[in-house]
Tab-separated table of C-alpha atoms in Angstrom:
chain	number	residue	atom	x	y	z
A	221	MET	CA	-69.671	4.664	-66.738
A	222	SER	CA	-68.754	1.046	-66.038
A	223	ARG	CA	-71.545	-1.350	-65.124
A	224	ARG	CA	-71.295	-2.938	-61.688
A	225	ARG	CA	-71.441	-6.593	-62.612
A	226	ASP	CA	-72.597	-9.039	-59.985
A	227	PHE	CA	-69.949	-11.375	-58.565
A	228	SER	CA	-72.478	-13.696	-56.904
A	229	GLN	CA	-71.230	-17.283	-56.945
A	230	CYS	CA	-67.863	-16.118	-58.337
A	231	LYS	CA	-64.653	-17.119	-56.548
A	232	VAL	CA	-61.562	-14.954	-57.041
A	233	ALA	CA	-58.093	-15.902	-55.765
A	234	ILE	CA	-55.756	-12.878	-55.456
A	235	ALA	CA	-52.007	-13.482	-55.103
A	236	CYS	CA	-50.646	-10.278	-53.596
A	237	GLY	CA	-48.086	-11.069	-50.906
A	238	GLY	CA	-44.443	-10.185	-50.395
A	239	THR	CA	-44.508	-6.382	-50.132
A	240	GLY	CA	-47.061	-3.718	-49.350
A	241	GLY	CA	-46.732	-2.535	-52.948
A	242	HIS	CA	-48.234	-5.794	-54.155
A	243	PHE	CA	-50.488	-6.445	-51.180
A	244	PHE	CA	-52.478	-3.218	-50.845
A	245	PRO	CA	-53.638	-2.972	-54.503
A	246	GLY	CA	-54.689	-6.637	-54.257
A	247	LEU	CA	-56.528	-5.812	-51.046
A	248	ALA	CA	-58.361	-2.977	-52.830
A	249	ILE	CA	-59.537	-5.342	-55.556
A	250	GLY	CA	-60.578	-7.880	-52.926
A	251	GLN	CA	-62.693	-5.189	-51.222
A	252	GLU	CA	-64.435	-4.473	-54.535
A	253	VAL	CA	-65.096	-8.138	-55.330
A	254	ILE	CA	-66.563	-8.747	-51.862
A	255	ARG	CA	-68.655	-5.580	-52.167
A	256	ARG	CA	-70.137	-6.998	-55.357
A	257	GLY	CA	-71.000	-10.285	-53.696
A	258	GLY	CA	-68.020	-12.441	-54.677
A	259	GLN	CA	-65.808	-14.697	-52.596
A	260	VAL	CA	-62.114	-13.873	-52.176
A	261	LEU	CA	-59.092	-15.990	-51.317
A	262	LEU	CA	-55.967	-13.982	-50.523
A	263	LEU	CA	-52.651	-15.704	-51.253
A	264	ALA	CA	-49.831	-14.125	-49.272
A	265	SER	CA	-46.310	-14.945	-48.162
A	266	ARG	CA	-45.438	-16.038	-44.641
A	267	LYS	CA	-43.746	-12.723	-43.873
A	268	GLY	CA	-44.989	-11.039	-40.728
A	269	ILE	CA	-46.230	-7.962	-42.573
A	270	ASP	CA	-48.426	-10.147	-44.812
A	271	ARG	CA	-49.905	-11.971	-41.838
A	272	VAL	CA	-50.887	-8.704	-40.162
A	273	ALA	CA	-52.105	-6.948	-43.320
A	274	ALA	CA	-54.182	-9.930	-44.480
A	275	SER	CA	-56.400	-9.586	-41.443
A	276	THR	CA	-57.595	-6.175	-42.657
A	277	LEU	CA	-59.941	-7.680	-45.296
A	278	PRO	CA	-62.931	-9.089	-43.418
A	279	GLY	CA	-64.890	-11.781	-45.218
A	280	SER	CA	-61.938	-13.212	-47.159
A	281	ARG	CA	-60.106	-16.502	-46.870
A	282	ILE	CA	-56.335	-16.396	-46.442
A	283	GLU	CA	-53.646	-18.878	-47.488
A	284	PHE	CA	-49.997	-18.255	-46.645
A	285	LEU	CA	-47.567	-19.672	-49.192
A	286	PRO	CA	-43.970	-20.771	-48.483
A	287	SER	CA	-42.669	-18.758	-51.454
A	288	VAL	CA	-39.453	-16.771	-51.020
A	289	ALA	CA	-37.964	-14.039	-53.162
A	290	LEU	CA	-35.328	-14.835	-55.764
A	291	ILE	CA	-32.190	-13.358	-54.215
A	292	ARG	CA	-28.651	-13.791	-55.506
A	293	GLY	CA	-27.136	-16.881	-53.929
A	294	GLN	CA	-30.501	-18.297	-52.830
A	295	VAL	CA	-31.698	-19.984	-56.012
A	296	ILE	CA	-32.233	-23.329	-54.296
A	297	ALA	CA	-34.364	-21.754	-51.562
A	298	PHE	CA	-36.418	-19.944	-54.210
A	299	ALA	CA	-36.929	-23.121	-56.253
A	300	TRP	CA	-37.905	-25.192	-53.220
A	301	GLY	CA	-40.339	-22.504	-52.062
A	302	LEU	CA	-41.844	-22.375	-55.546
A	303	ILE	CA	-42.353	-26.157	-55.653
A	304	GLN	CA	-43.936	-26.167	-52.199
A	305	SER	CA	-46.164	-23.212	-53.088
A	306	LEU	CA	-47.301	-24.878	-56.306
A	307	GLY	CA	-48.306	-27.991	-54.358
A	308	CYS	CA	-50.116	-25.827	-51.816
A	309	CYS	CA	-52.014	-23.933	-54.534
A	310	LEU	CA	-52.985	-27.114	-56.383
A	311	ARG	CA	-54.380	-28.642	-53.204
A	312	CYS	CA	-56.170	-25.444	-52.216
A	313	PHE	CA	-57.618	-24.767	-55.666
A	314	SER	CA	-58.784	-28.375	-56.028
A	315	ILE	CA	-60.967	-27.854	-52.967
A	316	TRP	CA	-61.941	-24.182	-53.224
A	317	LYS	CA	-62.105	-24.136	-57.073
A	318	PRO	CA	-61.524	-20.471	-58.018
A	319	ASP	CA	-63.145	-19.157	-61.184
A	320	ILE	CA	-60.520	-16.406	-61.513
A	321	VAL	CA	-56.919	-16.087	-60.351
A	322	LEU	CA	-55.477	-12.566	-60.256
A	323	VAL	CA	-51.758	-12.138	-59.566
A	324	MET	CA	-50.308	-8.786	-58.513
A	325	GLY	CA	-46.616	-9.476	-59.201
A	326	GLY	CA	-43.750	-10.535	-56.997
A	327	PHE	CA	-42.544	-13.934	-55.855
A	328	THR	CA	-45.954	-15.069	-54.569
A	329	SER	CA	-47.505	-14.800	-58.055
A	330	VAL	CA	-45.853	-17.636	-59.950
A	331	ALA	CA	-47.343	-20.680	-58.220
A	332	PRO	CA	-50.956	-19.386	-58.121
A	333	ALA	CA	-50.848	-18.435	-61.816
A	334	VAL	CA	-49.511	-21.836	-62.873
A	335	ALA	CA	-51.907	-23.742	-60.608
A	336	GLY	CA	-54.857	-21.666	-61.762
A	337	ARG	CA	-54.097	-22.319	-65.402
A	338	LEU	CA	-53.611	-26.052	-64.816
A	339	LEU	CA	-56.980	-26.309	-63.071
A	340	GLY	CA	-58.947	-24.326	-65.635
A	341	ALA	CA	-59.369	-20.947	-63.934
A	342	ARG	CA	-59.096	-17.720	-65.873
A	343	VAL	CA	-55.786	-16.059	-64.974
A	344	TYR	CA	-55.076	-12.314	-64.998
A	345	LEU	CA	-52.217	-10.145	-63.766
A	346	HIS	CA	-51.783	-6.554	-62.718
A	347	GLU	CA	-48.556	-4.604	-63.275
A	348	ALA	CA	-48.419	-1.424	-61.199
A	349	ASN	CA	-44.904	-0.213	-62.016
A	350	SER	CA	-43.563	1.680	-64.998
A	351	VAL	CA	-41.215	-1.257	-65.755
A	352	PRO	CA	-42.788	-4.757	-65.599
A	353	GLY	CA	-41.299	-7.009	-62.936
A	354	ARG	CA	-39.607	-10.330	-63.643
A	355	ALA	CA	-42.533	-12.389	-62.360
A	356	ASN	CA	-45.081	-10.560	-64.480
A	357	ARG	CA	-42.908	-10.699	-67.583
A	358	SER	CA	-42.547	-14.452	-67.225
A	359	LEU	CA	-46.246	-15.011	-66.466
A	360	ALA	CA	-47.751	-12.807	-69.182
A	361	GLY	CA	-48.020	-15.687	-71.662
A	362	LEU	CA	-50.147	-17.700	-69.228
A	363	CYS	CA	-52.695	-14.955	-68.689
A	364	HIS	CA	-56.064	-14.324	-70.275
A	365	GLY	CA	-55.672	-10.617	-69.657
A	366	ILE	CA	-53.285	-8.012	-68.220
A	367	PHE	CA	-54.006	-4.802	-66.311
A	368	VAL	CA	-51.389	-2.027	-66.159
A	369	GLY	CA	-51.058	1.056	-63.988
A	370	PHE	CA	-49.222	3.311	-66.476
A	371	PRO	CA	-50.559	3.711	-70.046
A	372	PHE	CA	-47.259	3.149	-71.865
A	373	VAL	CA	-46.504	-0.111	-69.989
A	374	ARG	CA	-48.921	-1.976	-72.261
A	375	LYS	CA	-46.270	-1.744	-74.973
A	376	ALA	CA	-44.054	-3.979	-72.819
A	377	PHE	CA	-46.494	-6.893	-73.105
A	378	ARG	CA	-46.995	-8.640	-76.408
A	379	SER	CA	-50.420	-9.906	-75.391
A	380	ARG	CA	-53.336	-8.208	-77.160
A	381	ALA	CA	-55.438	-8.332	-73.986
A	382	VAL	CA	-53.903	-5.416	-72.093
A	383	ARG	CA	-56.079	-2.896	-70.293
A	384	VAL	CA	-54.977	0.387	-68.706
A	385	SER	CA	-56.681	0.290	-65.322
A	386	GLY	CA	-54.503	2.383	-63.038
A	387	THR	CA	-53.292	1.058	-59.697
A	388	PRO	CA	-56.079	0.411	-57.175
A	389	VAL	CA	-56.141	2.065	-53.777
A	390	ARG	CA	-58.154	0.840	-50.828
A	391	SER	CA	-61.669	2.133	-50.197
A	392	GLN	CA	-60.377	3.942	-47.081
A	393	PHE	CA	-59.034	6.699	-49.353
A	394	GLU	CA	-62.605	7.681	-50.179
A	395	GLN	CA	-63.546	7.994	-46.508
A	396	ALA	CA	-63.181	10.843	-44.047
A	397	ILE	CA	-60.355	10.724	-41.511
A	398	PRO	CA	-61.711	9.171	-38.288
A	399	PRO	CA	-62.284	11.810	-35.574
A	400	ASP	CA	-60.065	9.977	-33.075
A	401	CYS	CA	-57.168	9.475	-35.504
A	402	TYR	CA	-54.969	12.321	-34.239
A	403	ASP	CA	-55.506	11.367	-30.608
A	404	ARG	CA	-54.479	7.767	-31.311
A	405	LEU	CA	-51.324	8.979	-33.024
A	406	GLY	CA	-50.590	11.506	-30.273
A	407	LEU	CA	-50.588	14.375	-32.776
A	408	ALA	CA	-52.376	17.694	-33.218
A	409	ALA	CA	-54.872	18.135	-36.030
A	410	ASP	CA	-53.989	21.809	-36.569
A	411	ALA	CA	-50.225	21.454	-37.186
A	412	PRO	CA	-48.360	20.156	-40.269
A	413	ILE	CA	-47.322	16.500	-40.382
A	414	LEU	CA	-44.394	14.981	-42.275
A	415	LEU	CA	-44.869	11.284	-43.015
A	416	VAL	CA	-41.591	9.387	-43.431
A	417	MET	CA	-41.522	5.800	-44.657
A	418	GLY	CA	-39.536	3.489	-46.865
A	419	GLY	CA	-42.512	1.283	-47.610
A	420	SER	CA	-44.626	-0.198	-44.826
A	421	GLN	CA	-41.491	-1.607	-43.111
A	422	GLY	CA	-39.048	1.285	-43.277
A	423	ALA	CA	-35.789	1.981	-45.132
A	424	ARG	CA	-32.326	2.470	-43.627
A	425	ALA	CA	-31.216	5.180	-46.092
A	426	ILE	CA	-34.303	7.293	-45.431
A	427	ASN	CA	-33.847	6.822	-41.694
A	428	ASP	CA	-30.252	8.042	-41.971
A	429	LEU	CA	-31.412	11.048	-43.975
A	430	MET	CA	-33.906	12.009	-41.265
A	431	LEU	CA	-31.219	11.717	-38.583
A	432	GLU	CA	-29.344	14.429	-40.468
A	433	ILE	CA	-32.140	16.790	-41.455
A	434	ALA	CA	-34.571	16.559	-38.519
A	435	PRO	CA	-32.620	19.165	-36.455
A	436	TYR	CA	-32.827	21.632	-39.367
A	437	LEU	CA	-36.553	21.013	-39.872
A	438	ALA	CA	-37.297	21.322	-36.144
A	439	HIS	CA	-35.366	24.624	-35.911
A	440	ARG	CA	-36.788	26.077	-39.140
A	441	HIS	CA	-40.381	24.962	-38.531
A	442	PRO	CA	-41.353	24.848	-34.849
A	443	GLY	CA	-44.530	22.829	-34.448
A	444	LEU	CA	-43.750	20.418	-37.292
A	445	GLN	CA	-44.886	16.886	-36.413
A	446	VAL	CA	-43.490	13.598	-37.725
A	447	ILE	CA	-44.953	10.170	-38.427
A	448	HIS	CA	-42.090	7.767	-39.098
A	449	LEU	CA	-42.213	4.077	-40.033
A	450	THR	CA	-38.649	3.066	-39.253
A	451	GLY	CA	-38.381	-0.694	-39.732
A	452	ARG	CA	-36.854	-2.920	-37.073
A	453	HIS	CA	-33.420	-1.361	-36.595
A	454	ASP	CA	-33.721	2.390	-36.131
A	455	ARG	CA	-36.842	3.000	-34.075
A	456	GLY	CA	-35.029	3.731	-30.814
A	457	SER	CA	-32.524	6.222	-32.215
A	458	LEU	CA	-35.134	8.161	-34.184
A	459	GLN	CA	-37.609	8.270	-31.340
A	460	ALA	CA	-34.886	9.609	-29.053
A	461	LEU	CA	-33.981	12.242	-31.668
A	462	TYR	CA	-37.538	13.533	-32.027
A	463	GLN	CA	-37.928	13.662	-28.237
A	464	ARG	CA	-34.684	15.607	-27.885
A	465	LEU	CA	-35.799	18.075	-30.559
A	466	GLY	CA	-39.182	18.539	-28.912
A	467	MET	CA	-41.058	17.387	-32.034
A	468	ARG	CA	-44.435	15.746	-31.663
A	469	HIS	CA	-44.088	12.352	-33.268
A	470	TYR	CA	-45.530	8.911	-33.890
A	471	VAL	CA	-42.797	6.314	-34.502
A	472	SER	CA	-43.445	2.670	-35.324
A	473	GLU	CA	-41.482	-0.196	-36.854
A	474	PHE	CA	-44.180	-0.882	-39.442
A	475	CYS	CA	-47.867	-0.337	-40.112
A	476	ALA	CA	-50.245	-2.914	-41.565
A	477	ASP	CA	-52.570	-0.217	-42.887
A	478	THR	CA	-50.860	3.009	-43.942
A	479	SER	CA	-53.983	4.550	-45.502
A	480	GLU	CA	-54.770	6.601	-42.406
A	481	LEU	CA	-51.196	7.859	-42.124
A	482	VAL	CA	-51.112	9.003	-45.741
A	483	ARG	CA	-54.427	10.820	-45.429
A	484	VAL	CA	-53.369	12.863	-42.377
A	485	ALA	CA	-49.963	13.791	-43.841
A	486	THR	CA	-49.126	17.276	-45.064
A	487	ALA	CA	-46.176	15.927	-47.105
A	488	VAL	CA	-44.350	12.622	-47.494
A	489	LEU	CA	-40.718	11.490	-47.677
A	490	SER	CA	-40.635	7.961	-49.084
A	491	ARG	CA	-39.540	5.441	-51.672
A	492	ALA	CA	-41.217	5.425	-55.090
A	493	GLY	CA	-43.200	2.214	-55.318
A	494	ALA	CA	-46.154	2.444	-57.697
A	495	SER	CA	-48.684	1.530	-55.011
A	496	SER	CA	-47.463	4.343	-52.754
A	497	LEU	CA	-47.605	6.838	-55.624
A	498	ALA	CA	-51.199	5.841	-56.373
A	499	GLU	CA	-52.085	6.483	-52.732
A	500	TYR	CA	-50.373	9.881	-52.713
A	501	ALA	CA	-52.345	10.827	-55.816
A	502	ALA	CA	-55.603	9.688	-54.220
A	503	ALA	CA	-54.867	11.681	-51.052
A	504	ARG	CA	-53.308	14.664	-52.930
A	505	VAL	CA	-50.224	14.531	-50.706
A	506	PRO	CA	-47.047	16.227	-52.021
A	507	ALA	CA	-44.040	13.906	-51.818
A	508	LEU	CA	-40.264	13.891	-51.958
A	509	LEU	CA	-39.317	10.516	-53.433
A	510	VAL	CA	-36.017	8.708	-52.897
A	511	PRO	CA	-36.197	5.658	-55.207
A	512	TYR	CA	-34.725	2.410	-53.946
A	513	PRO	CA	-31.526	2.107	-56.021
A	514	GLN	CA	-31.451	-1.712	-55.981
A	515	ALA	CA	-34.999	-2.123	-57.312
A	516	VAL	CA	-35.223	-4.578	-60.215
A	517	ASP	CA	-34.664	-2.766	-63.539
A	518	ASP	CA	-34.462	0.468	-61.498
A	519	HIS	CA	-38.263	0.653	-61.758
A	520	GLN	CA	-38.649	2.935	-58.743
A	521	LYS	CA	-36.486	5.553	-60.416
A	522	GLN	CA	-38.658	5.317	-63.526
A	523	ASN	CA	-41.797	5.707	-61.389
A	524	ALA	CA	-40.311	8.764	-59.697
A	525	MET	CA	-39.247	10.326	-62.995
A	526	ILE	CA	-42.760	9.982	-64.410
A	527	PHE	CA	-44.327	11.743	-61.442
A	528	GLY	CA	-41.517	14.285	-61.360
A	529	ASP	CA	-41.833	15.122	-65.072
A	530	GLY	CA	-45.534	15.756	-64.576
A	531	GLY	CA	-45.014	17.993	-61.536
A	532	ALA	CA	-46.736	15.489	-59.214
A	533	ALA	CA	-43.685	14.914	-56.966
A	534	GLU	CA	-40.064	15.844	-56.359
A	535	TRP	CA	-37.420	13.135	-56.388
A	536	LEU	CA	-33.745	12.757	-55.503
A	537	ASP	CA	-31.257	10.024	-56.340
A	538	GLN	CA	-30.139	8.322	-53.125
A	539	ARG	CA	-26.597	7.944	-54.469
A	540	THR	CA	-26.071	11.679	-55.000
A	541	LEU	CA	-28.543	13.501	-52.780
A	542	LYS	CA	-27.375	16.192	-50.373
A	543	PRO	CA	-29.244	16.256	-47.039
A	544	SER	CA	-29.291	20.062	-46.964
A	545	PHE	CA	-31.031	20.182	-50.338
A	546	ALA	CA	-33.490	17.441	-49.315
A	547	ALA	CA	-34.409	19.513	-46.251
A	548	GLN	CA	-35.051	22.573	-48.430
A	549	VAL	CA	-37.294	20.568	-50.757
A	550	LEU	CA	-39.297	19.212	-47.837
A	551	SER	CA	-39.711	22.720	-46.456
A	552	ARG	CA	-41.271	23.828	-49.749
A	553	LEU	CA	-43.589	20.819	-49.917
A	554	LEU	CA	-44.738	21.406	-46.354
A	555	PHE	CA	-45.133	25.194	-46.270
A	556	ASP	CA	-44.979	26.833	-49.735
A	557	ARG	CA	-48.631	27.284	-50.707
A	558	LYS	CA	-47.921	27.875	-54.370
A	559	VAL	CA	-45.784	24.733	-54.654
A	560	ARG	CA	-48.332	22.661	-52.764
A	561	ARG	CA	-51.237	23.896	-54.896
A	562	SER	CA	-49.400	23.149	-58.138
A	563	MET	CA	-48.389	19.666	-56.989
A	564	LYS	CA	-51.899	18.801	-55.817
A	565	GLU	CA	-53.263	19.773	-59.226
A	566	ALA	CA	-50.699	17.487	-60.883
A	567	LEU	CA	-51.524	14.665	-58.466
A	568	GLN	CA	-55.193	14.925	-59.399
A	569	ARG	CA	-54.312	13.957	-62.966
A	570	TRP	CA	-52.711	10.749	-61.644
A	571	ASP	CA	-55.609	9.831	-59.358
A	572	ALA	CA	-56.665	6.352	-60.481
A	573	ARG	CA	-59.615	6.129	-58.114
A	574	GLY	CA	-62.042	3.604	-59.538
A	575	ALA	CA	-59.237	1.296	-60.705
A	576	ALA	CA	-60.507	-1.557	-58.526
A	577	GLY	CA	-63.898	-1.256	-60.190
A	578	ARG	CA	-62.368	-1.233	-63.675
A	579	ILE	CA	-60.385	-4.348	-62.858
A	580	ALA	CA	-63.477	-6.036	-61.425
A	581	ASP	CA	-65.335	-5.235	-64.644
A	582	GLY	CA	-62.476	-6.705	-66.654
A	583	LEU	CA	-62.431	-9.881	-64.583
A	584	MET	CA	-66.143	-10.335	-65.236
A	585	GLY	CA	-65.773	-10.012	-68.974
A	586	GLU	CA	-66.025	-6.332	-69.870
A	587	TRP	CA	-62.697	-6.623	-71.598
A	588	VAL	CA	-61.173	-4.348	-74.200
A	589	THR	CA	-58.698	-6.188	-76.420
A	590	ASP	CA	-56.813	-3.732	-78.534
A	591	ARG	CA	-53.403	-3.182	-80.003
A	592	GLY	CA	-52.818	0.198	-81.543
A	593	ALA	CA	-55.750	2.525	-82.007
A	594	THR	CA	-59.330	1.573	-81.178
A	595	PRO	CA	-61.985	2.259	-83.845
A	596	ALA	CA	-62.499	5.667	-82.284
A	597	GLY	CA	-58.751	6.294	-82.262
A	598	GLU	CA	-58.335	6.647	-78.540
A	599	THR	CA	-59.403	5.144	-75.229
A	600	LYS	CA	-60.164	6.988	-72.029
A	601	GLY	CA	-57.354	6.577	-69.533
A	602	PRO	CA	-57.860	5.748	-65.865
A	603	LEU	CA	-55.534	8.278	-64.335
A	604	GLY	CA	-57.968	11.017	-63.485
A	605	ARG	CA	-60.594	13.174	-65.112
A	606	GLY	CA	-59.573	14.778	-68.371
A	607	VAL	CA	-56.773	12.305	-69.050
A	608	VAL	CA	-56.698	10.380	-72.295
A	609	TYR	CA	-54.394	7.661	-73.489
A	610	LYS	CA	-53.936	7.946	-77.213
A	611	SER	CA	-52.536	4.973	-79.066
A	612	SER	CA	-50.355	5.434	-82.107
A	613	SER	CA	-48.617	2.914	-84.311
A	614	SER	CA	-45.985	5.432	-85.367
A	615	GLU	CA	-44.925	6.714	-81.980
A	616	CYS	CA	-43.657	4.822	-78.936
A	617	PRO	CA	-44.811	6.663	-75.790
A	618	GLU	CA	-42.274	5.215	-73.379
A	619	ASN	CA	-39.801	8.009	-74.006
A	620	ARG	CA	-41.789	10.956	-72.692
A	621	LEU	CA	-44.785	11.243	-70.429
A	622	SER	CA	-46.282	13.874	-72.669
A	623	ARG	CA	-46.628	11.305	-75.451
A	624	ALA	CA	-48.619	9.020	-73.203
A	625	LEU	CA	-50.972	11.510	-71.569
A	626	ILE	CA	-52.962	14.085	-73.480
A	627	LEU	CA	-54.903	16.548	-71.359
A	628	ASN	CA	-58.269	17.737	-72.607
């Protein structure tokens, strides 16, 4: 059992903006640091979703950076945002003086990591996905330590200081669903709920899929309810569809805190970001995943394949999926008891609850630096009870999940 080290007098800056997949794990770690008595500075982007989500961590300071993502054709904008963000971080850190800087990946991570290193802070990063992102790959050499969500991802970093922590989920996932939750959503507590989202801000392809399959689901399963995060463009058309079909529904453009929505869901249709998968595992919610096909290095597809191979989710390729088949899969995940029971058991093995505490321990110095086997030959993995990560110099575990996870 990890010791709960005191963070009194310790200042931790967490760079986690840009997407919910980076923000919410950072928020979970911030909750743990504050719970242990530390001070937290959140570094986010100026996107609207970051501004709303940042307010959900009481007791923290917030700094919004002018960073922008590196998009084809916008190199100058990216470079200018990076320079401005670096200046902002240097000024902020000179005054606030963080002891530790933790970066969660994405375009908001570069400036805080560089500024932290220049000003003498200890710098760490967390990689949630099965394929390390560009920012984390470029920053690894600056860091004193690296945390990874999937056991085999440590092979992608040459640093010796790599720890398998799992991907943190917010403390809300350990709490009971508030009694007034269903009333606020306008839903019934005794009927199944399908949660549909393409991340916290929606996805056009998933919206289009629901426009096609919602009539089938409504006809096949009277009483089915829908929670749908649509993004900015499709809210009106989807809300009108659900009303016409007589389906109880809660439709919103985005949600700053999706933890409640995930916990009330019977099944989920979504993208395959690592943060979302960690939340589904924590809530034991069966999911049909449609990976974002333009994700860097196709990492969402790799995430989905890992969960799919282990029986923890179903997934379909957006480029080849057939709506009729997707509807059949969702029907099984919502109503087939045998399928649901099997998937929940598989999800339990991926539950990384406690990851925020393991990362907090690592930040405070309880660090395991190993390459290859430990003296005992193996290290306990963070992905649920009974799961072990076994290191081997003769076998590379990236190829198959079974080589990375050994069940007791």
